Amino acid sequence: MVRSPASARDRLVRWLYRRCGTKASYWLVMAAAQGTSSVLVAGVTVALLATYFDPPLAEVLPVVVVGGALTILSIGYAALRTRPLLVRFQEWRTKAEPTDRETAEVWHLAATNTWATFRRHAARINVLAVVPATAVAAWRWDAGWGGAAAMALACAVPAYYGTAVNYSIGELLARPMLDEIAERLPDDVDFRPGGLSLARRFKLAVPAYTTTASMLTVGLLGHADGARALAITTVVALAVGIGLALELTVLLGDAVTGPVRRIRVQLGRVRSGDFSARTPVVTSDELGELAHDVNTMTHGLAEREEIRAAFGTYMDRGVVDLILSGEVPPEGVEVTVSILFCDVRGFTSYAEQATAPEVIATLNEMFAAIVPVVEKHGGHVDKFLGDGMLAVFGSPRPLADHADRAVEAACEIVRVVADGPSGLTVAAGVNSGTVVAGPLGGAGRLNFSVIGDAVNVAARVEAATRQTGDDVLITDATRRLLVGDRTFEPRGGMALKGKAEPVELFAPRELSRVPGRT
């Protein structure tokens, strides 16, 4: 999973989670964090109300105590509602192998629990915290029924503000738990948005901060007139606005920038080729949906890379890239290429004496030495034919010197196999000409290959080495396309199966008529 750099706040939350989050009593940590914030808001609210009624300090303290106690009680009640989730989470994490469905269900509960709790209980919590406290304040300050109503109305704004803050705190404290669940969340999980969307979050949070800032500014300054009062009002309003905006940035902004940073880190790793990178889906809003979609996309890229790797096992890498690029015309293309066909000498007698596993192992060992030679010279293996191999030079990647490459590869293959541990020897035939290259097959099964008379001739040329005793033979068509210097010995015109006229063959001088080869 992708991890973005942790802030001091994140480190504190994760430390608390490590100490308490592995227990169902983690709700106490949530209650303590939200309670502290709420009591602070309640205390400031009472102080703000006192500026309008000017009661003695001794009459303010009882209201602060009552308001704080009721606030703690209401927050404790809300936090207690999260305990069933924590119990369910503990049951999930103690399972050795929870199913994908169980993981998805626990994740959905954890991602939507904060919003579900506030949506169901925020109103009654605020009523429990505000109404009794304002009644006590109206009684102790002799404000009357009108004063009590005004106090209740005034308290609605900071209560609204405290709810927004506590919601962000609840999300922050739940994030380590969601991180742990997201580690096991499958990429193909059915994502169901169920939390507070970003659009609604800003619509609800911004008014809470701005109205609270306005109330604090007016409460602190009163209604003084003049230029000096205007300057002081501006400075105080700026200070209050910055202070509250800082909290908005820390709590609300982190809910946006944190997931975005993780996604950017993930995309950077994907860009460098690490398709295992995943972003933990820790919210059920638009950013959670974005993280899920990016994970799904990365999973698809990983599957594509696995397909490419699997293709590369059974097909040449150049052909794989061409197929995956979608540039292969279904009707094929005519190209001039050089065809190399090689075959094991005396394979039938060898196969009769060896077991089937030994035959397969020996052939694989031999081809393991041959294929790199073909690739080194710019060709690709078209197909393996039992103990034989067909290689193409000049397709799918055009090569101006495909004839030279094919001849050099043929000579090197003969030497590599003869010097290798397999104990086998091979002969090779090379021919050049025009072929059709493209996808062949049907009913959903295709093979990128080359067909044409030039392919058949290459196979016949290799068979002719048994008559001449050479390890490598090339046709005159290939010799005329060579651009490099190489000496050949003529073998004259030879009748090849399927050809009406004899075909002129040549053998590289350094490999011609090797003693002991028949």
XYZ file of C-alpha atoms in Angstrom:
518
model
C 0.000 0.000 0.000
C 1.112 3.552 -0.745
C 2.117 5.608 2.283
C 2.509 9.369 2.120
C 4.763 11.241 4.565
C 3.076 11.328 7.992
C 2.570 14.570 9.894
C 2.998 14.895 13.650
C -0.790 14.670 13.989
C -0.905 11.435 11.963
C 1.935 9.952 13.999
C 0.088 10.790 17.229
C -3.122 9.187 15.941
C -1.291 6.046 14.836
C 0.490 5.842 18.189
C -2.868 6.018 19.974
C -4.224 3.371 17.610
C -1.298 1.033 18.265
C -1.811 1.451 22.012
C -5.611 1.263 22.094
C -6.973 0.681 18.600
C -6.468 -3.046 18.743
C -9.119 -3.165 21.480
C -12.838 -2.488 21.446
C -12.169 0.256 24.028
C -10.803 2.520 21.286
C -14.145 4.344 21.518
C -12.824 5.863 24.770
C -9.980 7.467 22.819
C -12.528 8.876 20.367
C -14.666 10.146 23.230
C -11.683 11.801 24.922
C -10.504 13.545 21.745
C -13.954 14.758 20.724
C -14.904 15.574 24.296
C -11.864 17.786 24.787
C -12.650 19.724 21.633
C -16.335 20.035 22.545
C -15.655 21.194 26.110
C -13.336 23.876 24.753
C -16.050 25.048 22.355
C -18.610 24.997 25.179
C -16.375 27.068 27.439
C -15.760 29.671 24.719
C -19.498 29.756 23.989
C -20.392 30.464 27.616
C -17.738 33.185 27.761
C -19.153 34.671 24.562
C -22.695 34.713 25.976
C -21.429 36.337 29.169
C -20.173 39.333 27.189
C -23.779 40.158 26.281
C -25.303 39.725 29.764
C -22.321 40.811 31.889
C -22.925 38.417 34.832
C -20.490 38.175 37.793
C -17.671 35.701 37.300
C -19.081 33.550 40.092
C -22.260 33.137 38.043
C -20.348 32.217 34.903
C -18.460 29.270 36.367
C -21.573 27.172 37.228
C -22.790 27.527 33.642
C -19.359 26.477 32.350
C -19.435 23.418 34.621
C -22.953 22.446 33.585
C -22.277 23.053 29.893
C -19.011 21.107 30.018
C -20.528 18.177 31.915
C -23.486 17.899 29.552
C -21.166 18.170 26.578
C -18.996 15.327 27.894
C -22.118 13.254 28.529
C -23.458 13.804 25.019
C -20.106 13.128 23.346
C -19.658 9.980 25.443
C -23.050 8.784 24.265
C -22.104 9.389 20.619
C -18.738 7.667 21.024
C -20.419 4.704 22.702
C -22.406 4.211 19.509
C -19.161 3.302 17.745
C -18.459 0.359 20.040
C -20.441 -2.199 17.958
C -18.276 -1.289 14.968
C -15.105 -1.828 16.990
C -16.362 -5.191 18.211
C -17.103 -6.189 14.624
C -13.673 -4.964 13.586
C -12.004 -7.066 16.297
C -13.886 -10.148 15.125
C -12.699 -9.510 11.582
C -9.033 -8.895 12.437
C -8.790 -12.020 14.594
C -9.797 -14.235 11.672
C -6.840 -15.913 9.980
C -8.344 -15.665 6.494
C -11.394 -13.391 6.346
C -13.307 -13.610 3.070
C -13.344 -10.743 0.593
C -17.021 -10.230 1.362
C -16.375 -9.955 5.107
C -13.533 -7.493 4.481
C -15.716 -5.372 2.204
C -18.532 -5.319 4.781
C -16.231 -4.293 7.645
C -14.634 -1.630 5.467
C -18.013 -0.195 4.514
C -19.079 -0.065 8.174
C -15.848 1.642 9.229
C -15.907 4.121 6.328
C -19.504 5.218 6.916
C -19.771 4.890 10.711
C -18.691 8.465 11.532
C -21.226 9.986 9.149
C -23.972 7.559 10.223
C -23.400 8.392 13.898
C -23.486 12.166 13.389
C -26.445 11.987 11.030
C -28.533 9.998 13.514
C -27.472 11.565 16.809
C -26.069 15.071 16.171
C -29.391 16.824 16.784
C -30.182 15.113 20.088
C -26.562 15.486 21.233
C -26.647 19.240 20.641
C -30.047 19.568 22.300
C -28.769 17.661 25.333
C -25.674 19.868 25.540
C -27.275 23.251 24.777
C -30.813 23.425 26.241
C -30.068 22.617 29.902
C -26.967 24.831 29.889
C -28.857 27.814 28.438
C -31.672 27.272 30.955
C -29.165 27.394 33.809
C -27.522 30.485 32.326
C -30.857 32.275 31.902
C -31.812 31.420 35.483
C -28.474 32.394 37.065
C -28.123 35.574 34.987
C -31.747 36.678 35.280
C -32.111 36.764 31.507
C -35.741 35.664 31.425
C -37.458 33.573 28.777
C -36.461 35.940 26.014
C -32.827 35.740 27.087
C -32.991 31.945 27.251
C -34.356 31.798 23.698
C -31.654 34.193 22.464
C -28.962 32.126 24.196
C -30.258 28.908 22.642
C -30.235 30.535 19.212
C -26.732 31.882 19.753
C -25.473 28.509 20.967
C -26.663 26.849 17.761
C -23.789 28.416 15.819
C -20.873 27.180 17.989
C -22.697 23.835 18.413
C -22.822 23.615 14.625
C -19.131 24.484 14.529
C -18.267 21.900 17.198
C -20.166 19.220 15.277
C -18.108 19.939 12.151
C -14.867 19.768 14.135
C -15.838 16.554 15.903
C -16.823 14.928 12.628
C -13.342 15.627 11.238
C -11.738 14.333 14.447
C -13.820 11.159 14.240
C -12.703 10.559 10.653
C -9.079 11.199 11.602
C -9.184 8.694 14.468
C -10.883 6.057 12.293
C -8.290 6.330 9.528
C -5.700 3.885 10.980
C -8.439 1.283 11.303
C -9.473 1.854 7.689
C -5.832 1.603 6.622
C -5.606 -1.834 8.220
C -8.806 -3.014 6.562
C -7.794 -1.551 3.193
C -4.641 -3.688 3.228
C -6.884 -6.714 2.609
C -9.548 -5.000 0.532
C -9.713 -6.656 -2.926
C -9.271 -4.447 -5.991
C -12.583 -5.586 -7.475
C -14.648 -4.710 -4.401
C -18.059 -3.227 -5.155
C -17.472 0.362 -4.054
C -20.594 1.930 -2.558
C -20.326 5.600 -1.563
C -22.054 6.013 1.775
C -20.211 8.683 3.713
C -20.360 12.443 3.645
C -19.458 13.656 0.171
C -16.822 16.331 -0.307
C -19.340 18.745 -1.785
C -21.660 18.445 1.246
C -18.697 18.565 3.603
C -17.624 21.963 2.320
C -21.197 23.211 2.204
C -21.637 22.302 5.861
C -18.176 23.154 7.196
C -17.468 26.533 5.610
C -20.621 28.240 6.991
C -19.854 26.782 10.423
C -16.414 28.363 10.453
C -17.438 31.720 8.963
C -20.467 32.274 11.227
C -18.508 31.251 14.305
C -15.730 33.657 13.341
C -18.281 36.475 12.970
C -19.848 35.758 16.351
C -16.474 35.664 18.088
C -15.393 38.930 16.509
C -18.556 40.751 17.499
C -18.565 39.206 20.982
C -14.975 40.205 21.626
C -15.310 43.786 20.399
C -18.874 44.796 21.183
C -20.292 47.742 19.253
C -17.681 50.510 19.585
C -17.514 53.296 16.980
C -14.706 55.262 15.359
C -11.556 54.678 13.354
C -9.710 53.080 16.256
C -12.538 50.597 16.767
C -12.561 49.875 13.022
C -8.838 49.090 13.047
C -9.158 46.893 16.119
C -12.162 45.113 14.607
C -10.176 44.388 11.449
C -7.210 42.978 13.351
C -9.357 40.847 15.648
C -11.467 39.557 12.753
C -8.288 38.658 10.879
C -6.847 36.834 13.888
C -10.075 34.925 14.505
C -10.401 34.070 10.834
C -6.820 32.817 10.590
C -7.176 30.776 13.775
C -10.337 29.056 12.640
C -9.116 28.676 9.073
C -5.993 26.969 10.409
C -8.192 24.405 12.115
C -10.213 24.080 8.921
C -7.033 23.457 6.972
C -5.743 20.914 9.463
C -8.921 18.861 9.793
C -10.974 19.424 6.674
C -8.082 20.115 4.313
C -6.260 16.956 5.395
C -9.306 14.917 4.450
C -8.761 16.132 0.876
C -5.023 16.577 0.492
C -4.069 13.346 2.315
C -5.791 10.976 -0.144
C -4.634 13.077 -3.095
C -1.004 12.829 -1.917
C -1.328 9.058 -1.627
C -2.772 8.765 -5.114
C 0.040 10.916 -6.536
C 2.642 8.703 -4.834
C 0.900 5.623 -6.229
C 0.809 7.027 -9.761
C 4.507 7.860 -9.512
C 5.280 4.229 -8.616
C 3.035 2.985 -11.415
C 4.785 5.303 -13.862
C 8.094 3.700 -12.854
C 6.673 0.236 -13.525
C 5.534 -0.839 -10.038
C 2.022 -2.127 -10.737
C 1.703 -3.563 -7.228
C 1.263 -0.046 -5.780
C -2.128 0.467 -4.166
C -3.720 3.412 -2.388
C -5.658 2.426 0.752
C -9.327 3.325 0.304
C -10.034 5.039 3.614
C -13.107 7.130 2.776
C -16.421 6.421 1.120
C -16.657 9.818 -0.610
C -15.471 10.982 -4.014
C -11.803 10.623 -3.054
C -12.405 7.088 -1.841
C -14.092 6.316 -5.140
C -11.149 7.886 -6.977
C -8.663 5.780 -4.988
C -10.716 2.659 -5.742
C -10.826 3.505 -9.456
C -7.069 4.137 -9.566
C -6.472 0.807 -7.801
C -8.738 -0.919 -10.332
C -6.848 0.746 -13.173
C -3.502 -0.295 -11.696
C -4.797 -3.845 -11.271
C -5.741 -3.823 -14.951
C -2.271 -2.586 -15.888
C -0.744 -5.353 -13.775
C -2.884 -7.930 -15.563
C -1.847 -6.457 -18.903
C 1.793 -6.726 -17.869
C 1.236 -10.329 -16.777
C -0.291 -11.055 -20.169
C 2.667 -9.385 -21.832
C 5.046 -11.487 -19.738
C 3.069 -14.647 -20.496
C 3.093 -13.812 -24.186
C 6.806 -13.217 -23.923
C 7.225 -16.753 -22.609
C 5.503 -18.289 -25.594
C 6.155 -15.618 -28.197
C 8.881 -13.213 -29.142
C 8.882 -9.953 -27.195
C 8.768 -7.872 -30.374
C 5.700 -9.734 -31.580
C 4.057 -9.332 -28.167
C 4.581 -5.571 -28.240
C 3.221 -5.405 -31.790
C 0.098 -7.397 -30.904
C -0.618 -5.398 -27.738
C -0.148 -2.138 -29.641
C -3.150 -3.019 -31.827
C -1.205 -2.213 -34.995
C -1.391 -5.708 -36.509
C -3.612 -5.541 -39.634
C -5.984 -8.535 -39.729
C -5.188 -9.154 -43.394
C -1.413 -9.261 -42.756
C 1.330 -7.442 -44.653
C 3.761 -8.450 -47.355
C 7.362 -8.090 -46.275
C 10.749 -9.232 -47.500
C 12.495 -11.242 -44.827
C 15.107 -13.917 -44.269
C 13.959 -17.248 -42.837
C 16.192 -19.454 -40.716
C 15.209 -23.066 -40.185
C 17.286 -25.320 -37.964
C 16.826 -28.964 -37.024
C 18.560 -31.515 -34.816
C 20.688 -34.090 -36.616
C 19.940 -37.701 -35.779
C 17.075 -36.782 -33.486
C 15.007 -39.879 -34.249
C 17.723 -42.266 -33.098
C 18.374 -40.134 -30.021
C 14.692 -40.057 -29.072
C 14.460 -43.837 -29.334
C 17.175 -44.270 -26.695
C 16.087 -41.572 -24.234
C 13.014 -41.244 -22.048
C 10.375 -38.638 -22.842
C 11.343 -36.376 -19.899
C 14.991 -36.582 -20.954
C 14.085 -35.632 -24.533
C 12.054 -32.618 -23.405
C 14.753 -31.490 -20.970
C 17.495 -31.808 -23.590
C 15.511 -29.928 -26.242
C 14.637 -27.156 -23.778
C 18.300 -26.886 -22.838
C 19.259 -26.628 -26.489
C 16.584 -24.045 -27.334
C 17.599 -22.057 -24.253
C 20.948 -21.573 -25.977
C 19.497 -20.956 -29.456
C 16.813 -18.365 -28.708
C 19.197 -15.744 -27.256
C 21.320 -16.040 -30.407
C 18.293 -15.335 -32.602
C 17.307 -12.348 -30.457
C 20.865 -11.036 -30.353
C 20.882 -10.790 -34.122
C 17.506 -9.038 -34.270
C 15.318 -11.977 -35.262
C 12.392 -13.603 -33.523
C 11.392 -17.218 -33.097
C 8.261 -17.807 -35.150
C 7.612 -21.309 -33.875
C 9.159 -24.480 -32.502
C 8.512 -27.572 -34.592
C 9.389 -30.531 -32.396
C 13.181 -30.655 -32.616
C 13.225 -27.834 -35.141
C 12.846 -24.074 -35.018
C 11.733 -21.412 -37.477
C 13.123 -17.903 -36.970
C 12.336 -14.745 -38.940
C 14.579 -11.738 -39.549
C 12.991 -8.535 -40.836
C 9.511 -8.874 -39.309
C 7.774 -7.465 -37.341
C 10.669 -4.995 -37.088
C 12.068 -4.130 -40.542
C 15.802 -4.766 -40.902
C 17.844 -3.560 -43.872
C 20.487 -6.252 -43.282
C 18.117 -9.107 -42.394
C 19.996 -11.531 -44.675
C 23.342 -10.902 -42.951
C 21.739 -11.283 -39.531
C 20.080 -14.558 -40.456
C 23.322 -16.043 -41.811
C 25.342 -14.899 -38.799
C 22.714 -16.309 -36.442
C 22.695 -19.651 -38.298
C 26.477 -20.008 -38.046
C 26.509 -19.046 -34.352
C 23.642 -21.429 -33.524
C 25.574 -24.354 -35.014
C 28.632 -23.496 -32.925
C 26.711 -22.820 -29.706
C 24.818 -26.114 -29.857
C 27.918 -28.130 -30.793
C 29.827 -26.627 -27.854
C 26.903 -26.911 -25.438
C 26.125 -29.592 -22.857
C 23.126 -31.081 -24.670
C 25.274 -33.390 -26.814
C 23.158 -32.565 -29.871
C 24.156 -30.996 -33.177
C 22.018 -28.972 -35.542
C 21.970 -27.932 -39.165
C 20.444 -24.731 -40.524
C 19.055 -23.471 -43.799
C 18.504 -19.814 -44.688
C 16.349 -18.380 -47.461
C 15.121 -14.875 -48.262
C 12.009 -13.714 -50.046
C 8.591 -12.112 -49.782
C 6.160 -13.537 -47.237
C 2.861 -12.536 -45.683
C 3.188 -11.698 -41.988
C 0.117 -11.474 -39.795
C -2.338 -13.233 -37.489
C -3.315 -16.722 -38.575
C -6.008 -18.917 -37.095
C -9.669 -18.798 -36.220
C -12.352 -19.487 -33.630
C -10.608 -17.204 -31.172
C -7.172 -18.799 -31.553
C -4.579 -16.767 -33.463
C -0.861 -17.033 -34.049
C 1.318 -14.300 -35.513
C 3.345 -16.018 -38.195
C 4.754 -15.761 -41.710
C 3.629 -17.843 -44.646
C 4.835 -18.111 -48.197
C 7.086 -20.041 -50.516
C 10.197 -18.537 -48.905
C 9.343 -20.318 -45.644
C 8.939 -23.689 -47.327
C 12.209 -23.273 -49.215
C 14.116 -22.552 -45.981
C 12.927 -25.882 -44.559
C 13.965 -27.696 -47.746
C 17.371 -26.025 -47.668
C 17.982 -27.275 -44.151
C 17.038 -30.786 -45.302
C 19.568 -30.467 -48.127
C 22.411 -30.230 -45.584
C 22.062 -34.000 -45.149
C 23.077 -34.414 -48.772
C 25.940 -31.917 -48.845
C 27.281 -32.602 -45.332
C 27.246 -28.883 -44.480
C 26.030 -27.421 -41.242
C 24.640 -24.272 -42.877
C 23.285 -23.726 -46.382
C 21.845 -20.539 -47.835
C 20.053 -19.854 -51.097
C 21.251 -17.576 -53.848
C 18.349 -15.246 -52.990
C 19.862 -14.738 -49.534
C 23.437 -14.413 -50.862
C 22.409 -11.607 -53.225
C 20.888 -9.614 -50.318
C 24.030 -9.744 -48.166
C 25.682 -6.393 -47.506
C 28.630 -7.666 -45.462
C 31.763 -9.548 -46.503
C 31.513 -13.307 -46.121
C 32.987 -16.085 -48.245
C 30.821 -18.931 -49.493
C 31.425 -22.115 -51.375
C 28.904 -23.010 -54.095
C 27.039 -26.287 -53.871
C 25.403 -25.945 -57.276
C 21.757 -26.207 -58.152
C 19.829 -28.721 -56.087
C 16.340 -30.016 -56.670
C 14.156 -29.148 -53.701
C 10.736 -30.588 -52.995
C 8.020 -28.340 -54.349
C 10.332 -26.360 -56.648
C 10.189 -26.856 -60.413
C 13.715 -25.542 -60.972
C 16.921 -26.378 -59.072
C 17.882 -23.879 -56.374
C 21.444 -22.581 -56.114
C 22.841 -23.238 -52.632
C 25.935 -21.938 -50.863
C 27.757 -22.873 -47.659
C 29.711 -20.460 -45.428
C 33.373 -21.392 -45.901
C 34.194 -21.460 -42.162
C 31.514 -24.114 -41.596
C 31.540 -26.044 -44.855
C 31.813 -29.855 -44.657
C 32.752 -30.149 -41.002
C 34.381 -33.606 -40.579
C 32.175 -36.201 -38.939
C 28.924 -34.430 -39.817
C 26.628 -36.391 -42.130
